[in-house]
């Protein structure tokens, strides 16, 4: 009875600390340095795909 | 005739327009870019945004120096022999099309592996294979699609890319600790004497203690160090009471949990550190696309072409140029050193140095000063001075550039914290003595409670949030400040010094004046007709200024580079250009002009003058009500009378000022106990900008070069300058009000503390409430006042 609470708290803390470490690592590798460009870049994928399809149509 | 805009860059097309693929282009360069992109399946570029491009510049041979390995080494960030990584600043990045096309560079050349754009910084990081493409070819490739990188002497540095992310880590640690401690301390807030709660108490308290250790040692480190340094120099800065609060909180909490007398104040402690760091982070607003630290090095090229005695060309680094060397300066290149022109048509653009937008014509044998940009073909010159000893660059040997000025500024928070600390310490002492007499056991508790509750969290947050918010509001209205200290400095100024050319005059519009035999209307319309055919900037400007319908019948048109244009309109032979071209007498006044000759008769000349910025009179009128105004100009006294009309009588107007004179002038004013705001624009103002209390660079295009300064003012909002100054005053007033509010909270808290009733829950409620309400107050009031004044 007693130990289950200890275990739960310790497990939850370990998970929290893992996420915290992952966050620190992602900051360190520069993932948060540029917050603006990725938001524009994600819109491009559609354009590129469309272009490739139309190219294929032409070659066919 | 309806106006047609270029498909690529959106510039209005004149008669030189080019039709290609059912599209219209303003020039050959734009057409070429379109062709390149179209052939490589990148025409999507034009679908993402309307007219996204810029006109490419002609750079033949300009980047040959990149083949020189010792120079290339300085630019490339990483090179393992097979692949290289290079980071370029590209000022022309401005829209999503730019990102798209640059990140698809591999379609243009398979040697490029990855290209990644950082839009806010206007940078692109390119990874390429050395075996397939060289650095020079990479640069020429991106220049060919009109994204010319900006490679300057400033790139000649090692480790420039170490970004400081310490504050983010500190906030993350403090936030993590705060969240967990809050959760763990929550059960005890209700003081329930329950079996299970009592069982877990030591475990919860132990965990809180563990979490608060990194928060105090790592996150709060800067406050403790700053307080220690302050005390060492006998300065009671704001960090002293903060550190005192943090340390007392920590040690009293430790005492409580180890003696098992209470739960401690770990929640308040970590919360305090977290809020303080958030305020610090908010204050650090940076404009990643702007640089406030530029000197001549970020403007000058990294290498030039040297002509050896045996007529061979060689790229050499700027620092290796020696007296007597012969240099080849190509079109669009910058003259790096003082020298003498040997041959070629020199048409030099000194706008980054003096602010004068009209190019200057030089003949062989003339002295050339460093900093000019050649705009008319290649020239050869002989070196007279090395880089550091040139007329312009020796300005940087002045002491003013060595000083770190940020340390001298005493902020409003620091000046008030001195009295605050003294008052708090005396209250703690008095009540400590009082309780010592009555009850010794409580005395320790009361003193520590006073120091905890007096910790000036709200006080320390009000200035960062008020100033941090104002700096953002300024930025939204195109006035970009280096840091929040500048707002305080602006609120203290009592004199404003302006540079003339480029600062209070505009480069965009020119006044054109005609001198000589009056021209009839048909003659004017013929001149206009001829001008339409020319693409020279002066021709475009003159064309725009003539208000008659143009004559359309032009036969024979010829443009002589750097000299002028000739053509027949309605059977009149018209010649427009420099004095030597039309055969007029040379005039000695230093001005930009176009001579007119019609059928062998010299009629007169058009004189170009920079026009004053719109609203200049209003700015002067508003400013003179409270501040002294002076004007410094590197030009002659030609404009003295016009300026005197705009200014009050006692204003100082100084002409023929060298860069050093400007600096000395500011120093003299400062010796009279005046706080100076200097507004300038070119490299020649750099000394004065650095010496003044607030140096503001006025810029028509904020993406291009501006000298080191405290703030960059977009020329568009020049007329709002008085509003920005009065907003700075208002901001300081708001901060003072918020100080009063946070003192009130402190007094409430002190009442609890002095009477010995400060429980952890009261501390945990009072601290965030006071901080948050002060933050809300300053944010709302600064927004309100900015809206009212700047609309």
mmCIF file of N, CA and C in Angstrom, chain B residues 616-679:
data_model
loop_
_atom_site.group_PDB
_atom_site.id
_atom_site.type_symbol
_atom_site.label_atom_id
_atom_site.label_comp_id
_atom_site.label_asym_id
_atom_site.label_seq_id
_atom_site.Cartn_x
_atom_site.Cartn_y
_atom_site.Cartn_z
ATOM 1 N N UNK B 616 9.818 67.271 -41.809
ATOM 2 C CA UNK B 616 11.003 67.716 -41.068
ATOM 3 C C UNK B 616 10.697 68.953 -40.237
ATOM 4 N N UNK B 617 9.952 69.878 -40.844
ATOM 5 C CA UNK B 617 9.640 71.122 -40.142
ATOM 6 C C UNK B 617 8.846 70.830 -38.868
ATOM 7 N N UNK B 618 7.880 69.919 -38.991
ATOM 8 C CA UNK B 618 7.071 69.543 -37.834
ATOM 9 C C UNK B 618 7.919 68.919 -36.741
ATOM 10 N N UNK B 619 8.857 68.051 -37.149
ATOM 11 C CA UNK B 619 9.746 67.402 -36.181
ATOM 12 C C UNK B 619 10.549 68.460 -35.437
ATOM 13 N N UNK B 620 11.143 69.397 -36.184
ATOM 14 C CA UNK B 620 11.946 70.452 -35.560
ATOM 15 C C UNK B 620 11.096 71.286 -34.616
ATOM 16 N N UNK B 621 9.879 71.616 -35.059
ATOM 17 C CA UNK B 621 9.011 72.461 -34.246
ATOM 18 C C UNK B 621 8.681 71.771 -32.928
ATOM 19 N N UNK B 622 8.341 70.490 -33.004
ATOM 20 C CA UNK B 622 7.976 69.762 -31.780
ATOM 21 C C UNK B 622 9.189 69.598 -30.862
ATOM 22 N N UNK B 623 10.352 69.314 -31.468
ATOM 23 C CA UNK B 623 11.538 69.059 -30.652
ATOM 24 C C UNK B 623 12.052 70.314 -29.978
ATOM 25 N N UNK B 624 12.003 71.433 -30.688
ATOM 26 C CA UNK B 624 12.605 72.647 -30.121
ATOM 27 C C UNK B 624 11.870 73.113 -28.885
ATOM 28 N N UNK B 625 10.634 72.638 -28.695
ATOM 29 C CA UNK B 625 9.907 73.040 -27.501
ATOM 30 C C UNK B 625 10.631 72.574 -26.237
ATOM 31 N N UNK B 626 11.320 71.457 -26.317
ATOM 32 C CA UNK B 626 11.942 70.926 -25.102
ATOM 33 C C UNK B 626 13.451 70.700 -25.216
ATOM 34 N N UNK B 627 13.949 70.577 -26.440
ATOM 35 C CA UNK B 627 15.336 70.167 -26.604
ATOM 36 C C UNK B 627 16.123 71.168 -27.456
ATOM 37 N N UNK B 628 17.431 71.131 -27.282
ATOM 38 C CA UNK B 628 18.303 71.921 -28.147
ATOM 39 C C UNK B 628 18.583 71.111 -29.410
ATOM 40 N N UNK B 629 18.598 71.795 -30.540
ATOM 41 C CA UNK B 629 18.868 71.083 -31.786
ATOM 42 C C UNK B 629 20.140 71.633 -32.426
ATOM 43 N N UNK B 630 20.988 70.744 -32.892
ATOM 44 C CA UNK B 630 22.158 71.158 -33.665
ATOM 45 C C UNK B 630 22.206 70.323 -34.927
ATOM 46 N N UNK B 631 22.850 70.880 -35.941
ATOM 47 C CA UNK B 631 23.010 70.123 -37.172
ATOM 48 C C UNK B 631 24.477 70.110 -37.562
ATOM 49 N N UNK B 632 24.990 68.919 -37.862
ATOM 50 C CA UNK B 632 26.363 68.772 -38.315
ATOM 51 C C UNK B 632 26.325 68.269 -39.738
ATOM 52 N N UNK B 633 27.139 68.863 -40.591
ATOM 53 C CA UNK B 633 27.140 68.391 -41.963
ATOM 54 C C UNK B 633 28.554 68.317 -42.496
ATOM 55 N N UNK B 634 28.800 67.300 -43.267
ATOM 56 C CA UNK B 634 30.108 67.186 -43.907
ATOM 57 C C UNK B 634 30.176 68.011 -45.181
ATOM 58 N N UNK B 635 29.052 68.559 -45.598
ATOM 59 C CA UNK B 635 28.998 69.331 -46.842
ATOM 60 C C UNK B 635 29.361 70.787 -46.618
ATOM 61 N N UNK B 636 29.357 71.529 -47.748
ATOM 62 C CA UNK B 636 29.624 72.958 -47.643
ATOM 63 C C UNK B 636 28.383 73.703 -47.156
ATOM 64 N N UNK B 637 28.519 75.031 -47.041
ATOM 65 C CA UNK B 637 27.475 75.801 -46.381
ATOM 66 C C UNK B 637 26.282 76.135 -47.258
ATOM 67 N N UNK B 638 26.204 75.527 -48.420
ATOM 68 C CA UNK B 638 25.154 75.870 -49.376
ATOM 69 C C UNK B 638 23.734 75.873 -48.827
ATOM 70 N N UNK B 639 23.507 75.022 -47.856
ATOM 71 C CA UNK B 639 22.133 74.854 -47.371
ATOM 72 C C UNK B 639 21.867 75.659 -46.099
ATOM 73 N N UNK B 640 22.875 76.445 -45.659
ATOM 74 C CA UNK B 640 22.771 77.076 -44.355
ATOM 75 C C UNK B 640 21.505 77.915 -44.206
ATOM 76 N N UNK B 641 21.220 78.720 -45.234
ATOM 77 C CA UNK B 641 20.084 79.639 -45.104
ATOM 78 C C UNK B 641 18.756 78.903 -45.060
ATOM 79 N N UNK B 642 18.644 77.832 -45.886
ATOM 80 C CA UNK B 642 17.393 77.077 -45.868
ATOM 81 C C UNK B 642 17.146 76.453 -44.505
ATOM 82 N N UNK B 643 18.242 75.955 -43.912
ATOM 83 C CA UNK B 643 18.089 75.286 -42.619
ATOM 84 C C UNK B 643 17.771 76.285 -41.514
ATOM 85 N N UNK B 644 18.388 77.474 -41.617
ATOM 86 C CA UNK B 644 18.160 78.461 -40.569
ATOM 87 C C UNK B 644 16.697 78.856 -40.480
ATOM 88 N N UNK B 645 16.030 78.817 -41.633
ATOM 89 C CA UNK B 645 14.606 79.148 -41.627
ATOM 90 C C UNK B 645 13.802 78.137 -40.810
ATOM 91 N N UNK B 646 14.276 76.885 -40.816
ATOM 92 C CA UNK B 646 13.526 75.825 -40.155
ATOM 93 C C UNK B 646 13.786 75.769 -38.653
ATOM 94 N N UNK B 647 14.901 76.375 -38.237
ATOM 95 C CA UNK B 647 15.332 76.168 -36.859
ATOM 96 C C UNK B 647 15.298 77.453 -36.052
ATOM 97 N N UNK B 648 15.177 77.338 -34.737
ATOM 98 C CA UNK B 648 15.259 78.538 -33.909
ATOM 99 C C UNK B 648 16.653 79.160 -33.994
ATOM 100 N N UNK B 649 16.746 80.440 -33.635
ATOM 101 C CA UNK B 649 17.969 81.198 -33.883
ATOM 102 C C UNK B 649 19.195 80.658 -33.149
ATOM 103 N N UNK B 650 19.001 80.180 -31.928
ATOM 104 C CA UNK B 650 20.173 79.781 -31.141
ATOM 105 C C UNK B 650 20.722 78.397 -31.529
ATOM 106 N N UNK B 651 20.059 77.716 -32.458
ATOM 107 C CA UNK B 651 20.538 76.388 -32.842
ATOM 108 C C UNK B 651 21.901 76.479 -33.517
ATOM 109 N N UNK B 652 22.702 75.456 -33.298
ATOM 110 C CA UNK B 652 24.030 75.461 -33.908
ATOM 111 C C UNK B 652 24.000 74.716 -35.231
ATOM 112 N N UNK B 653 24.568 75.347 -36.266
ATOM 113 C CA UNK B 653 24.687 74.708 -37.566
ATOM 114 C C UNK B 653 26.157 74.681 -37.927
ATOM 115 N N UNK B 654 26.711 73.505 -38.084
ATOM 116 C CA UNK B 654 28.128 73.423 -38.412
ATOM 117 C C UNK B 654 28.311 72.680 -39.730
ATOM 118 N N UNK B 655 29.124 73.252 -40.599
ATOM 119 C CA UNK B 655 29.351 72.627 -41.904
ATOM 120 C C UNK B 655 30.805 72.206 -42.046
ATOM 121 N N UNK B 656 31.082 71.500 -43.136
ATOM 122 C CA UNK B 656 32.438 70.998 -43.412
ATOM 123 C C UNK B 656 33.014 70.205 -42.251
ATOM 124 N N UNK B 657 32.186 69.379 -41.628
ATOM 125 C CA UNK B 657 32.621 68.609 -40.467
ATOM 126 C C UNK B 657 33.197 67.266 -40.899
ATOM 127 N N UNK B 658 34.418 67.006 -40.452
ATOM 128 C CA UNK B 658 35.001 65.690 -40.685
ATOM 129 C C UNK B 658 34.436 64.718 -39.643
ATOM 130 N N UNK B 659 34.571 63.405 -39.886
ATOM 131 C CA UNK B 659 34.074 62.446 -38.891
ATOM 132 C C UNK B 659 34.581 62.729 -37.475
ATOM 133 N N UNK B 660 35.876 63.087 -37.353
ATOM 134 C CA UNK B 660 36.429 63.356 -36.015
ATOM 135 C C UNK B 660 35.816 64.609 -35.405
ATOM 136 N N UNK B 661 35.530 65.603 -36.253
ATOM 137 C CA UNK B 661 34.940 66.840 -35.753
ATOM 138 C C UNK B 661 33.573 66.569 -35.134
ATOM 139 N N UNK B 662 32.826 65.684 -35.797
ATOM 140 C CA UNK B 662 31.491 65.359 -35.291
ATOM 141 C C UNK B 662 31.582 64.740 -33.904
ATOM 142 N N UNK B 663 32.558 63.826 -33.771
ATOM 143 C CA UNK B 663 32.750 63.164 -32.476
ATOM 144 C C UNK B 663 33.121 64.185 -31.406
ATOM 145 N N UNK B 664 34.055 65.095 -31.759
ATOM 146 C CA UNK B 664 34.507 66.104 -30.803
ATOM 147 C C UNK B 664 33.359 67.018 -30.389
ATOM 148 N N UNK B 665 32.504 67.354 -31.355
ATOM 149 C CA UNK B 665 31.378 68.245 -31.080
ATOM 150 C C UNK B 665 30.470 67.631 -30.012
ATOM 151 N N UNK B 666 30.182 66.338 -30.171
ATOM 152 C CA UNK B 666 29.331 65.640 -29.191
ATOM 153 C C UNK B 666 30.001 65.653 -27.817
ATOM 154 N N UNK B 667 31.306 65.418 -27.825
ATOM 155 C CA UNK B 667 32.051 65.390 -26.561
ATOM 156 C C UNK B 667 31.957 66.740 -25.859
ATOM 157 N N UNK B 668 32.105 67.818 -26.636
ATOM 158 C CA UNK B 668 32.042 69.163 -26.052
ATOM 159 C C UNK B 668 30.678 69.412 -25.415
ATOM 160 N N UNK B 669 29.610 68.991 -26.119
ATOM 161 C CA UNK B 669 28.268 69.170 -25.555
ATOM 162 C C UNK B 669 28.109 68.357 -24.276
ATOM 163 N N UNK B 670 28.676 67.145 -24.276
ATOM 164 C CA UNK B 670 28.545 66.298 -23.090
ATOM 165 C C UNK B 670 29.293 66.874 -21.901
ATOM 166 N N UNK B 671 30.396 67.553 -22.183
ATOM 167 C CA UNK B 671 31.141 68.189 -21.101
ATOM 168 C C UNK B 671 30.321 69.281 -20.430
ATOM 169 N N UNK B 672 29.356 69.822 -21.180
ATOM 170 C CA UNK B 672 28.460 70.826 -20.599
ATOM 171 C C UNK B 672 27.284 70.164 -19.903
ATOM 172 N N UNK B 673 27.443 68.907 -19.543
ATOM 173 C CA UNK B 673 26.421 68.137 -18.828
ATOM 174 C C UNK B 673 25.147 67.963 -19.640
ATOM 175 N N UNK B 674 25.307 67.817 -20.929
ATOM 176 C CA UNK B 674 24.128 67.562 -21.739
ATOM 177 C C UNK B 674 24.088 66.098 -22.134
ATOM 178 N N UNK B 675 22.895 65.553 -22.196
ATOM 179 C CA UNK B 675 22.718 64.199 -22.704
ATOM 180 C C UNK B 675 22.281 64.291 -24.163
ATOM 181 N N UNK B 676 23.051 63.680 -25.018
ATOM 182 C CA UNK B 676 22.868 63.907 -26.446
ATOM 183 C C UNK B 676 22.235 62.715 -27.131
ATOM 184 N N UNK B 677 21.268 63.007 -27.995
ATOM 185 C CA UNK B 677 20.821 61.999 -28.952
ATOM 186 C C UNK B 677 21.373 62.423 -30.308
ATOM 187 N N UNK B 678 22.084 61.504 -30.944
ATOM 188 C CA UNK B 678 22.652 61.825 -32.246
ATOM 189 C C UNK B 678 21.923 61.002 -33.295
ATOM 190 N N UNK B 679 21.509 61.656 -34.366
ATOM 191 C CA UNK B 679 20.916 60.928 -35.483
ATOM 192 C C UNK B 679 21.827 61.033 -36.683
#
